[in-house]
Amino acid sequence: MGGNRSLRGLFEGKYRDNNVAFIQTEIRKSIGTRWGLVGFAGVGNVFSDLNSIANGTKIAYGAGGRFRLSKAKKN
């Protein structure tokens, strides 16, 4: 678990086990034509069996800025 696809903000592969469960969201807001803001949050865990799914739940969150290099607007 970790990397840009599962719990963004954690190092990819930092947590490993037989099973993984997570949920995450990302919000983007444009500011002008080329600038933007982004915020993300997620919660999840790796586990070997269903009895240990809630033990050691991980939380990841963050924010950042974005700049579009191309002047042409993308939809």
mmCIF file with all atom_site columns, N, CA and C in Angstrom:
data_model
loop_
_atom_site.group_PDB
_atom_site.id
_atom_site.type_symbol
_atom_site.label_atom_id
_atom_site.label_alt_id
_atom_site.label_comp_id
_atom_site.label_asym_id
_atom_site.label_entity_id
_atom_site.label_seq_id
_atom_site.pdbx_PDB_ins_code
_atom_site.Cartn_x
_atom_site.Cartn_y
_atom_site.Cartn_z
_atom_site.occupancy
_atom_site.B_iso_or_equiv
_atom_site.pdbx_formal_charge
_atom_site.auth_seq_id
_atom_site.auth_comp_id
_atom_site.auth_asym_id
_atom_site.auth_atom_id
_atom_site.pdbx_PDB_model_num
ATOM 1   N N  . MET A 1 1  ? 0.851   -1.161  0.000   1.00 0.00 ? 1  MET A N  1
ATOM 2   C CA . MET A 1 1  ? 0.000   0.000   0.000   1.00 0.00 ? 1  MET A CA 1
ATOM 3   C C  . MET A 1 1  ? 0.903   1.232   0.000   1.00 0.00 ? 1  MET A C  1
ATOM 4   N N  . GLY A 1 2  ? 0.501   2.238   -0.696  1.00 0.00 ? 2  GLY A N  1
ATOM 5   C CA . GLY A 1 2  ? 1.279   3.463   -0.819  1.00 0.00 ? 2  GLY A CA 1
ATOM 6   C C  . GLY A 1 2  ? 1.485   3.812   -2.277  1.00 0.00 ? 2  GLY A C  1
ATOM 7   N N  . GLY A 1 3  ? 2.005   4.973   -2.546  1.00 0.00 ? 3  GLY A N  1
ATOM 8   C CA . GLY A 1 3  ? 2.210   5.411   -3.916  1.00 0.00 ? 3  GLY A CA 1
ATOM 9   C C  . GLY A 1 3  ? 1.063   6.295   -4.373  1.00 0.00 ? 3  GLY A C  1
ATOM 10  N N  . ASN A 1 4  ? 0.965   6.514   -5.671  1.00 0.00 ? 4  ASN A N  1
ATOM 11  C CA . ASN A 1 4  ? -0.057  7.441   -6.173  1.00 0.00 ? 4  ASN A CA 1
ATOM 12  C C  . ASN A 1 4  ? -1.417  6.785   -6.401  1.00 0.00 ? 4  ASN A C  1
ATOM 13  N N  . ARG A 1 5  ? -1.543  5.483   -6.263  1.00 0.00 ? 5  ARG A N  1
ATOM 14  C CA . ARG A 1 5  ? -2.827  4.812   -6.497  1.00 0.00 ? 5  ARG A CA 1
ATOM 15  C C  . ARG A 1 5  ? -3.504  4.325   -5.222  1.00 0.00 ? 5  ARG A C  1
ATOM 16  N N  . SER A 1 6  ? -2.756  3.973   -4.205  1.00 0.00 ? 6  SER A N  1
ATOM 17  C CA . SER A 1 6  ? -3.362  3.490   -2.961  1.00 0.00 ? 6  SER A CA 1
ATOM 18  C C  . SER A 1 6  ? -2.743  4.214   -1.772  1.00 0.00 ? 6  SER A C  1
ATOM 19  N N  . LEU A 1 7  ? -3.489  5.055   -1.136  1.00 0.00 ? 7  LEU A N  1
ATOM 20  C CA . LEU A 1 7  ? -3.078  5.923   -0.039  1.00 0.00 ? 7  LEU A CA 1
ATOM 21  C C  . LEU A 1 7  ? -1.917  6.824   -0.452  1.00 0.00 ? 7  LEU A C  1
ATOM 22  N N  . ARG A 1 8  ? -2.241  7.732   -1.331  1.00 0.00 ? 8  ARG A N  1
ATOM 23  C CA . ARG A 1 8  ? -1.311  8.741   -1.800  1.00 0.00 ? 8  ARG A CA 1
ATOM 24  C C  . ARG A 1 8  ? -0.689  9.454   -0.597  1.00 0.00 ? 8  ARG A C  1
ATOM 25  N N  . GLY A 1 9  ? 0.589   9.701   -0.645  1.00 0.00 ? 9  GLY A N  1
ATOM 26  C CA . GLY A 1 9  ? 1.301   10.344  0.450   1.00 0.00 ? 9  GLY A CA 1
ATOM 27  C C  . GLY A 1 9  ? 2.180   9.377   1.217   1.00 0.00 ? 9  GLY A C  1
ATOM 28  N N  . LEU A 1 10 ? 1.935   8.064   1.098   1.00 0.00 ? 10 LEU A N  1
ATOM 29  C CA . LEU A 1 10 ? 2.800   7.056   1.703   1.00 0.00 ? 10 LEU A CA 1
ATOM 30  C C  . LEU A 1 10 ? 3.755   6.520   0.640   1.00 0.00 ? 10 LEU A C  1
ATOM 31  N N  . PHE A 1 11 ? 4.933   6.097   1.057   1.00 0.00 ? 11 PHE A N  1
ATOM 32  C CA . PHE A 1 11 ? 5.869   5.501   0.112   1.00 0.00 ? 11 PHE A CA 1
ATOM 33  C C  . PHE A 1 11 ? 5.271   4.232   -0.480  1.00 0.00 ? 11 PHE A C  1
ATOM 34  N N  . GLU A 1 12 ? 5.427   4.050   -1.785  1.00 0.00 ? 12 GLU A N  1
ATOM 35  C CA . GLU A 1 12 ? 4.853   2.885   -2.458  1.00 0.00 ? 12 GLU A CA 1
ATOM 36  C C  . GLU A 1 12 ? 5.437   1.600   -1.882  1.00 0.00 ? 12 GLU A C  1
ATOM 37  N N  . GLY A 1 13 ? 4.564   0.689   -1.492  1.00 0.00 ? 13 GLY A N  1
ATOM 38  C CA . GLY A 1 13 ? 4.983   -0.595  -0.945  1.00 0.00 ? 13 GLY A CA 1
ATOM 39  C C  . GLY A 1 13 ? 5.433   -0.539  0.501   1.00 0.00 ? 13 GLY A C  1
ATOM 40  N N  . LYS A 1 14 ? 5.215   0.560   1.194   1.00 0.00 ? 14 LYS A N  1
ATOM 41  C CA . LYS A 1 14 ? 5.669   0.683   2.585   1.00 0.00 ? 14 LYS A CA 1
ATOM 42  C C  . LYS A 1 14 ? 4.979   -0.350  3.473   1.00 0.00 ? 14 LYS A C  1
ATOM 43  N N  . TYR A 1 15 ? 3.697   -0.585  3.255   1.00 0.00 ? 15 TYR A N  1
ATOM 44  C CA . TYR A 1 15 ? 2.951   -1.571  4.032   1.00 0.00 ? 15 TYR A CA 1
ATOM 45  C C  . TYR A 1 15 ? 2.521   -2.692  3.095   1.00 0.00 ? 15 TYR A C  1
ATOM 46  N N  . ARG A 1 16 ? 2.822   -3.944  3.492   1.00 0.00 ? 16 ARG A N  1
ATOM 47  C CA . ARG A 1 16 ? 2.504   -5.108  2.654   1.00 0.00 ? 16 ARG A CA 1
ATOM 48  C C  . ARG A 1 16 ? 1.902   -6.225  3.494   1.00 0.00 ? 16 ARG A C  1
ATOM 49  N N  . ASP A 1 17 ? 0.918   -6.884  2.929   1.00 0.00 ? 17 ASP A N  1
ATOM 50  C CA . ASP A 1 17 ? 0.319   -8.073  3.522   1.00 0.00 ? 17 ASP A CA 1
ATOM 51  C C  . ASP A 1 17 ? -0.528  -8.735  2.444   1.00 0.00 ? 17 ASP A C  1
ATOM 52  N N  . ASN A 1 18 ? -1.290  -9.735  2.808   1.00 0.00 ? 18 ASN A N  1
ATOM 53  C CA . ASN A 1 18 ? -2.077  -10.484 1.828   1.00 0.00 ? 18 ASN A CA 1
ATOM 54  C C  . ASN A 1 18 ? -3.285  -9.717  1.308   1.00 0.00 ? 18 ASN A C  1
ATOM 55  N N  . ASN A 1 19 ? -3.857  -8.810  2.100   1.00 0.00 ? 19 ASN A N  1
ATOM 56  C CA . ASN A 1 19 ? -5.069  -8.088  1.737   1.00 0.00 ? 19 ASN A CA 1
ATOM 57  C C  . ASN A 1 19 ? -4.904  -6.599  2.011   1.00 0.00 ? 19 ASN A C  1
ATOM 58  N N  . VAL A 1 20 ? -5.677  -5.781  1.295   1.00 0.00 ? 20 VAL A N  1
ATOM 59  C CA . VAL A 1 20 ? -5.664  -4.336  1.493   1.00 0.00 ? 20 VAL A CA 1
ATOM 60  C C  . VAL A 1 20 ? -7.085  -3.803  1.342   1.00 0.00 ? 20 VAL A C  1
ATOM 61  N N  . ALA A 1 21 ? -7.423  -2.812  2.178   1.00 0.00 ? 21 ALA A N  1
ATOM 62  C CA . ALA A 1 21 ? -8.704  -2.113  2.071   1.00 0.00 ? 21 ALA A CA 1
ATOM 63  C C  . ALA A 1 21 ? -8.423  -0.637  2.307   1.00 0.00 ? 21 ALA A C  1
ATOM 64  N N  . PHE A 1 22 ? -8.907  0.212   1.422   1.00 0.00 ? 22 PHE A N  1
ATOM 65  C CA . PHE A 1 22 ? -8.690  1.642   1.590   1.00 0.00 ? 22 PHE A CA 1
ATOM 66  C C  . PHE A 1 22 ? -9.752  2.428   0.838   1.00 0.00 ? 22 PHE A C  1
ATOM 67  N N  . ILE A 1 23 ? -9.883  3.704   1.228   1.00 0.00 ? 23 ILE A N  1
ATOM 68  C CA . ILE A 1 23 ? -10.748 4.644   0.529   1.00 0.00 ? 23 ILE A CA 1
ATOM 69  C C  . ILE A 1 23 ? -10.012 5.978   0.508   1.00 0.00 ? 23 ILE A C  1
ATOM 70  N N  . GLN A 1 24 ? -10.097 6.670   -0.609  1.00 0.00 ? 24 GLN A N  1
ATOM 71  C CA . GLN A 1 24 ? -9.408  7.950   -0.730  1.00 0.00 ? 24 GLN A CA 1
ATOM 72  C C  . GLN A 1 24 ? -10.188 8.889   -1.640  1.00 0.00 ? 24 GLN A C  1
ATOM 73  N N  . THR A 1 25 ? -9.899  10.175  -1.498  1.00 0.00 ? 25 THR A N  1
ATOM 74  C CA . THR A 1 25 ? -10.548 11.188  -2.316  1.00 0.00 ? 25 THR A CA 1
ATOM 75  C C  . THR A 1 25 ? -9.551  12.296  -2.637  1.00 0.00 ? 25 THR A C  1
ATOM 76  N N  . GLU A 1 26 ? -9.820  12.998  -3.715  1.00 0.00 ? 26 GLU A N  1
ATOM 77  C CA . GLU A 1 26 ? -8.995  14.128  -4.118  1.00 0.00 ? 26 GLU A CA 1
ATOM 78  C C  . GLU A 1 26 ? -9.909  15.233  -4.630  1.00 0.00 ? 26 GLU A C  1
ATOM 79  N N  . ILE A 1 27 ? -9.593  16.455  -4.255  1.00 0.00 ? 27 ILE A N  1
ATOM 80  C CA . ILE A 1 27 ? -10.365 17.614  -4.690  1.00 0.00 ? 27 ILE A CA 1
ATOM 81  C C  . ILE A 1 27 ? -9.422  18.587  -5.380  1.00 0.00 ? 27 ILE A C  1
ATOM 82  N N  . ARG A 1 28 ? -9.817  19.053  -6.568  1.00 0.00 ? 28 ARG A N  1
ATOM 83  C CA . ARG A 1 28 ? -9.027  20.031  -7.316  1.00 0.00 ? 28 ARG A CA 1
ATOM 84  C C  . ARG A 1 28 ? -9.843  21.287  -7.542  1.00 0.00 ? 28 ARG A C  1
ATOM 85  N N  . LYS A 1 29 ? -9.191  22.440  -7.424  1.00 0.00 ? 29 LYS A N  1
ATOM 86  C CA . LYS A 1 29 ? -9.847  23.723  -7.634  1.00 0.00 ? 29 LYS A CA 1
ATOM 87  C C  . LYS A 1 29 ? -8.957  24.583  -8.523  1.00 0.00 ? 29 LYS A C  1
ATOM 88  N N  . SER A 1 30 ? -9.500  25.048  -9.647  1.00 0.00 ? 30 SER A N  1
ATOM 89  C CA . SER A 1 30 ? -8.754  25.917  -10.558 1.00 0.00 ? 30 SER A CA 1
ATOM 90  C C  . SER A 1 30 ? -8.738  27.341  -10.031 1.00 0.00 ? 30 SER A C  1
ATOM 91  N N  . ILE A 1 31 ? -7.586  27.984  -10.186 1.00 0.00 ? 31 ILE A N  1
ATOM 92  C CA . ILE A 1 31 ? -7.431  29.399  -9.836  1.00 0.00 ? 31 ILE A CA 1
ATOM 93  C C  . ILE A 1 31 ? -6.864  30.070  -11.079 1.00 0.00 ? 31 ILE A C  1
ATOM 94  N N  . GLY A 1 32 ? -7.701  30.747  -11.812 1.00 0.00 ? 32 GLY A N  1
ATOM 95  C CA . GLY A 1 32 ? -7.269  31.320  -13.080 1.00 0.00 ? 32 GLY A CA 1
ATOM 96  C C  . GLY A 1 32 ? -7.208  30.248  -14.147 1.00 0.00 ? 32 GLY A C  1
ATOM 97  N N  . THR A 1 33 ? -6.424  30.500  -15.178 1.00 0.00 ? 33 THR A N  1
ATOM 98  C CA . THR A 1 33 ? -6.373  29.569  -16.313 1.00 0.00 ? 33 THR A CA 1
ATOM 99  C C  . THR A 1 33 ? -5.302  28.492  -16.170 1.00 0.00 ? 33 THR A C  1
ATOM 100 N N  . ARG A 1 34 ? -4.226  28.763  -15.428 1.00 0.00 ? 34 ARG A N  1
ATOM 101 C CA . ARG A 1 34 ? -3.126  27.798  -15.370 1.00 0.00 ? 34 ARG A CA 1
ATOM 102 C C  . ARG A 1 34 ? -2.766  27.336  -13.966 1.00 0.00 ? 34 ARG A C  1
ATOM 103 N N  . TRP A 1 35 ? -3.298  27.952  -12.935 1.00 0.00 ? 35 TRP A N  1
ATOM 104 C CA . TRP A 1 35 ? -2.981  27.593  -11.564 1.00 0.00 ? 35 TRP A CA 1
ATOM 105 C C  . TRP A 1 35 ? -4.122  26.821  -10.934 1.00 0.00 ? 35 TRP A C  1
ATOM 106 N N  . GLY A 1 36 ? -3.789  25.990  -9.947  1.00 0.00 ? 36 GLY A N  1
ATOM 107 C CA . GLY A 1 36 ? -4.815  25.245  -9.239  1.00 0.00 ? 36 GLY A CA 1
ATOM 108 C C  . GLY A 1 36 ? -4.326  24.755  -7.891  1.00 0.00 ? 36 GLY A C  1
ATOM 109 N N  . LEU A 1 37 ? -5.256  24.361  -7.075  1.00 0.00 ? 37 LEU A N  1
ATOM 110 C CA . LEU A 1 37 ? -4.982  23.776  -5.771  1.00 0.00 ? 37 LEU A CA 1
ATOM 111 C C  . LEU A 1 37 ? -5.518  22.354  -5.750  1.00 0.00 ? 37 LEU A C  1
ATOM 112 N N  . VAL A 1 38 ? -4.886  21.504  -4.966  1.00 0.00 ? 38 VAL A N  1
ATOM 113 C CA . VAL A 1 38 ? -5.345  20.126  -4.827  1.00 0.00 ? 38 VAL A CA 1
ATOM 114 C C  . VAL A 1 38 ? -5.222  19.716  -3.362  1.00 0.00 ? 38 VAL A C  1
ATOM 115 N N  . GLY A 1 39 ? -6.214  18.961  -2.894  1.00 0.00 ? 39 GLY A N  1
ATOM 116 C CA . GLY A 1 39 ? -6.188  18.393  -1.551  1.00 0.00 ? 39 GLY A CA 1
ATOM 117 C C  . GLY A 1 39 ? -6.596  16.933  -1.641  1.00 0.00 ? 39 GLY A C  1
ATOM 118 N N  . PHE A 1 40 ? -5.998  16.094  -0.800  1.00 0.00 ? 40 PHE A N  1
ATOM 119 C CA . PHE A 1 40 ? -6.346  14.678  -0.828  1.00 0.00 ? 40 PHE A CA 1
ATOM 120 C C  . PHE A 1 40 ? -6.338  14.110  0.586   1.00 0.00 ? 40 PHE A C  1
ATOM 121 N N  . ALA A 1 41 ? -7.088  13.034  0.773   1.00 0.00 ? 41 ALA A N  1
ATOM 122 C CA . ALA A 1 41 ? -7.141  12.336  2.057   1.00 0.00 ? 41 ALA A CA 1
ATOM 123 C C  . ALA A 1 41 ? -7.523  10.885  1.801   1.00 0.00 ? 41 ALA A C  1
ATOM 124 N N  . GLY A 1 42 ? -7.041  10.007  2.664   1.00 0.00 ? 42 GLY A N  1
ATOM 125 C CA . GLY A 1 42 ? -7.368  8.596   2.537   1.00 0.00 ? 42 GLY A CA 1
ATOM 126 C C  . GLY A 1 42 ? -7.163  7.872   3.849   1.00 0.00 ? 42 GLY A C  1
ATOM 127 N N  . VAL A 1 43 ? -7.818  6.742   3.989   1.00 0.00 ? 43 VAL A N  1
ATOM 128 C CA . VAL A 1 43 ? -7.667  5.884   5.155   1.00 0.00 ? 43 VAL A CA 1
ATOM 129 C C  . VAL A 1 43 ? -7.680  4.441   4.666   1.00 0.00 ? 43 VAL A C  1
ATOM 130 N N  . GLY A 1 44 ? -6.846  3.602   5.268   1.00 0.00 ? 44 GLY A N  1
ATOM 131 C CA . GLY A 1 44 ? -6.794  2.213   4.839   1.00 0.00 ? 44 GLY A CA 1
ATOM 132 C C  . GLY A 1 44 ? -5.895  1.375   5.715   1.00 0.00 ? 44 GLY A C  1
ATOM 133 N N  . ASN A 1 45 ? -5.800  0.092   5.372   1.00 0.00 ? 45 ASN A N  1
ATOM 134 C CA . ASN A 1 45 ? -4.982  -0.830  6.139   1.00 0.00 ? 45 ASN A CA 1
ATOM 135 C C  . ASN A 1 45 ? -4.654  -2.062  5.294   1.00 0.00 ? 45 ASN A C  1
ATOM 136 N N  . VAL A 1 46 ? -3.569  -2.721  5.654   1.00 0.00 ? 46 VAL A N  1
ATOM 137 C CA . VAL A 1 46 ? -3.242  -4.035  5.115   1.00 0.00 ? 46 VAL A CA 1
ATOM 138 C C  . VAL A 1 46 ? -3.456  -5.044  6.243   1.00 0.00 ? 46 VAL A C  1
ATOM 139 N N  . PHE A 1 47 ? -3.847  -6.274  5.880   1.00 0.00 ? 47 PHE A N  1
ATOM 140 C CA . PHE A 1 47 ? -4.165  -7.252  6.913   1.00 0.00 ? 47 PHE A CA 1
ATOM 141 C C  . PHE A 1 47 ? -4.049  -8.657  6.342   1.00 0.00 ? 47 PHE A C  1
ATOM 142 N N  . SER A 1 48 ? -3.833  -9.620  7.230   1.00 0.00 ? 48 SER A N  1
ATOM 143 C CA . SER A 1 48 ? -3.721  -11.007 6.799   1.00 0.00 ? 48 SER A CA 1
ATOM 144 C C  . SER A 1 48 ? -5.050  -11.741 6.879   1.00 0.00 ? 48 SER A C  1
ATOM 145 N N  . ASP A 1 49 ? -5.918  -11.352 7.830   1.00 0.00 ? 49 ASP A N  1
ATOM 146 C CA . ASP A 1 49 ? -7.253  -11.938 7.926   1.00 0.00 ? 49 ASP A CA 1
ATOM 147 C C  . ASP A 1 49 ? -8.241  -10.875 8.390   1.00 0.00 ? 49 ASP A C  1
ATOM 148 N N  . LEU A 1 50 ? -9.531  -11.129 8.215   1.00 0.00 ? 50 LEU A N  1
ATOM 149 C CA . LEU A 1 50 ? -10.562 -10.136 8.525   1.00 0.00 ? 50 LEU A CA 1
ATOM 150 C C  . LEU A 1 50 ? -10.599 -9.740  9.998   1.00 0.00 ? 50 LEU A C  1
ATOM 151 N N  . ASN A 1 51 ? -10.104 -10.581 10.889  1.00 0.00 ? 51 ASN A N  1
ATOM 152 C CA . ASN A 1 51 ? -10.100 -10.246 12.321  1.00 0.00 ? 51 ASN A CA 1
ATOM 153 C C  . ASN A 1 51 ? -9.142  -9.105  12.645  1.00 0.00 ? 51 ASN A C  1
ATOM 154 N N  . SER A 1 52 ? -8.156  -8.861  11.806  1.00 0.00 ? 52 SER A N  1
ATOM 155 C CA . SER A 1 52 ? -7.161  -7.818  12.088  1.00 0.00 ? 52 SER A CA 1
ATOM 156 C C  . SER A 1 52 ? -7.284  -6.608  11.154  1.00 0.00 ? 52 SER A C  1
ATOM 157 N N  . ILE A 1 53 ? -8.429  -6.441  10.500  1.00 0.00 ? 53 ILE A N  1
ATOM 158 C CA . ILE A 1 53 ? -8.581  -5.351  9.532   1.00 0.00 ? 53 ILE A CA 1
ATOM 159 C C  . ILE A 1 53 ? -8.510  -3.972  10.192  1.00 0.00 ? 53 ILE A C  1
ATOM 160 N N  . ALA A 1 54 ? -8.990  -3.823  11.418  1.00 0.00 ? 54 ALA A N  1
ATOM 161 C CA . ALA A 1 54 ? -9.019  -2.506  12.066  1.00 0.00 ? 54 ALA A CA 1
ATOM 162 C C  . ALA A 1 54 ? -7.748  -2.195  12.854  1.00 0.00 ? 54 ALA A C  1
ATOM 163 N N  . ASN A 1 55 ? -6.850  -3.140  12.994  1.00 0.00 ? 55 ASN A N  1
ATOM 164 C CA . ASN A 1 55 ? -5.624  -2.913  13.762  1.00 0.00 ? 55 ASN A CA 1
ATOM 165 C C  . ASN A 1 55 ? -4.611  -2.110  12.959  1.00 0.00 ? 55 ASN A C  1
ATOM 166 N N  . GLY A 1 56 ? -4.212  -0.954  13.462  1.00 0.00 ? 56 GLY A N  1
ATOM 167 C CA . GLY A 1 56 ? -3.170  -0.155  12.811  1.00 0.00 ? 56 GLY A CA 1
ATOM 168 C C  . GLY A 1 56 ? -3.610  0.566   11.553  1.00 0.00 ? 56 GLY A C  1
ATOM 169 N N  . THR A 1 57 ? -4.825  1.086   11.546  1.00 0.00 ? 57 THR A N  1
ATOM 170 C CA . THR A 1 57 ? -5.331  1.814   10.381  1.00 0.00 ? 57 THR A CA 1
ATOM 171 C C  . THR A 1 57 ? -4.427  3.009   10.061  1.00 0.00 ? 57 THR A C  1
ATOM 172 N N  . LYS A 1 58 ? -4.129  3.202   8.785   1.00 0.00 ? 58 LYS A N  1
ATOM 173 C CA . LYS A 1 58 ? -3.258  4.291   8.336   1.00 0.00 ? 58 LYS A CA 1
ATOM 174 C C  . LYS A 1 58 ? -4.095  5.426   7.752   1.00 0.00 ? 58 LYS A C  1
ATOM 175 N N  . ILE A 1 59 ? -3.658  6.664   8.010   1.00 0.00 ? 59 ILE A N  1
ATOM 176 C CA . ILE A 1 59 ? -4.319  7.852   7.491   1.00 0.00 ? 59 ILE A CA 1
ATOM 177 C C  . ILE A 1 59 ? -3.299  8.649   6.701   1.00 0.00 ? 59 ILE A C  1
ATOM 178 N N  . ALA A 1 60 ? -3.685  9.104   5.524   1.00 0.00 ? 60 ALA A N  1
ATOM 179 C CA . ALA A 1 60 ? -2.808  9.926   4.682   1.00 0.00 ? 60 ALA A CA 1
ATOM 180 C C  . ALA A 1 60 ? -3.593  11.131  4.180   1.00 0.00 ? 60 ALA A C  1
ATOM 181 N N  . TYR A 1 61 ? -2.957  12.301  4.163   1.00 0.00 ? 61 TYR A N  1
ATOM 182 C CA . TYR A 1 61 ? -3.607  13.505  3.673   1.00 0.00 ? 61 TYR A CA 1
ATOM 183 C C  . TYR A 1 61 ? -2.538  14.503  3.243   1.00 0.00 ? 61 TYR A C  1
ATOM 184 N N  . GLY A 1 62 ? -2.948  15.471  2.452   1.00 0.00 ? 62 GLY A N  1
ATOM 185 C CA . GLY A 1 62 ? -2.008  16.494  2.021   1.00 0.00 ? 62 GLY A CA 1
ATOM 186 C C  . GLY A 1 62 ? -2.667  17.495  1.095   1.00 0.00 ? 62 GLY A C  1
ATOM 187 N N  . ALA A 1 63 ? -1.884  18.493  0.721   1.00 0.00 ? 63 ALA A N  1
ATOM 188 C CA . ALA A 1 63 ? -2.355  19.548  -0.170  1.00 0.00 ? 63 ALA A CA 1
ATOM 189 C C  . ALA A 1 63 ? -1.186  20.021  -1.016  1.00 0.00 ? 63 ALA A C  1
ATOM 190 N N  . GLY A 1 64 ? -1.507  20.639  -2.142  1.00 0.00 ? 64 GLY A N  1
ATOM 191 C CA . GLY A 1 64 ? -0.446  21.131  -3.003  1.00 0.00 ? 64 GLY A CA 1
ATOM 192 C C  . GLY A 1 64 ? -0.969  22.094  -4.048  1.00 0.00 ? 64 GLY A C  1
ATOM 193 N N  . GLY A 1 65 ? -0.047  22.632  -4.793  1.00 0.00 ? 65 GLY A N  1
ATOM 194 C CA . GLY A 1 65 ? -0.374  23.531  -5.882  1.00 0.00 ? 65 GLY A CA 1
ATOM 195 C C  . GLY A 1 65 ? -0.082  22.875  -7.214  1.00 0.00 ? 65 GLY A C  1
ATOM 196 N N  . ARG A 1 66 ? -0.772  23.325  -8.242  1.00 0.00 ? 66 ARG A N  1
ATOM 197 C CA . ARG A 1 66 ? -0.590  22.790  -9.594  1.00 0.00 ? 66 ARG A CA 1
ATOM 198 C C  . ARG A 1 66 ? -0.403  23.955  -10.557 1.00 0.00 ? 66 ARG A C  1
ATOM 199 N N  . PHE A 1 67 ? 0.421   23.727  -11.579 1.00 0.00 ? 67 PHE A N  1
ATOM 200 C CA . PHE A 1 67 ? 0.627   24.717  -12.636 1.00 0.00 ? 67 PHE A CA 1
ATOM 201 C C  . PHE A 1 67 ? 0.599   23.994  -13.966 1.00 0.00 ? 67 PHE A C  1
ATOM 202 N N  . ARG A 1 68 ? -0.281  24.426  -14.876 1.00 0.00 ? 68 ARG A N  1
ATOM 203 C CA . ARG A 1 68 ? -0.392  23.813  -16.200 1.00 0.00 ? 68 ARG A CA 1
ATOM 204 C C  . ARG A 1 68 ? 0.660   24.441  -17.107 1.00 0.00 ? 68 ARG A C  1
ATOM 205 N N  . LEU A 1 69 ? 1.567   23.620  -17.639 1.00 0.00 ? 69 LEU A N  1
ATOM 206 C CA . LEU A 1 69 ? 2.627   24.119  -18.513 1.00 0.00 ? 69 LEU A CA 1
ATOM 207 C C  . LEU A 1 69 ? 2.087   24.580  -19.862 1.00 0.00 ? 69 LEU A C  1
ATOM 208 N N  . SER A 1 70 ? 1.124   23.859  -20.391 1.00 0.00 ? 70 SER A N  1
ATOM 209 C CA . SER A 1 70 ? 0.536   24.213  -21.684 1.00 0.00 ? 70 SER A CA 1
ATOM 210 C C  . SER A 1 70 ? -0.477  25.328  -21.507 1.00 0.00 ? 70 SER A C  1
ATOM 211 N N  . LYS A 1 71 ? -0.437  26.320  -22.366 1.00 0.00 ? 71 LYS A N  1
ATOM 212 C CA . LYS A 1 71 ? -1.403  27.403  -22.296 1.00 0.00 ? 71 LYS A CA 1
ATOM 213 C C  . LYS A 1 71 ? -2.764  26.998  -22.828 1.00 0.00 ? 71 LYS A C  1
ATOM 214 N N  . ALA A 1 72 ? -2.824  25.952  -23.640 1.00 0.00 ? 72 ALA A N  1
ATOM 215 C CA . ALA A 1 72 ? -4.099  25.466  -24.168 1.00 0.00 ? 72 ALA A CA 1
ATOM 216 C C  . ALA A 1 72 ? -4.869  24.792  -23.044 1.00 0.00 ? 72 ALA A C  1
ATOM 217 N N  . LYS A 1 73 ? -6.154  25.153  -22.905 1.00 0.00 ? 73 LYS A N  1
ATOM 218 C CA . LYS A 1 73 ? -6.977  24.591  -21.841 1.00 0.00 ? 73 LYS A CA 1
ATOM 219 C C  . LYS A 1 73 ? -7.371  23.162  -22.163 1.00 0.00 ? 73 LYS A C  1
ATOM 220 N N  . LYS A 1 74 ? -7.202  22.254  -21.193 1.00 0.00 ? 74 LYS A N  1
ATOM 221 C CA . LYS A 1 74 ? -7.622  20.866  -21.345 1.00 0.00 ? 74 LYS A CA 1
ATOM 222 C C  . LYS A 1 74 ? -8.905  20.646  -20.566 1.00 0.00 ? 74 LYS A C  1
ATOM 223 N N  . ASN A 1 75 ? -9.815  19.863  -21.125 1.00 0.00 ? 75 ASN A N  1
ATOM 224 C CA . ASN A 1 75 ? -11.074 19.547  -20.430 1.00 0.00 ? 75 ASN A CA 1
ATOM 225 C C  . ASN A 1 75 ? -10.970 18.236  -19.732 1.00 0.00 ? 75 ASN A C  1
#
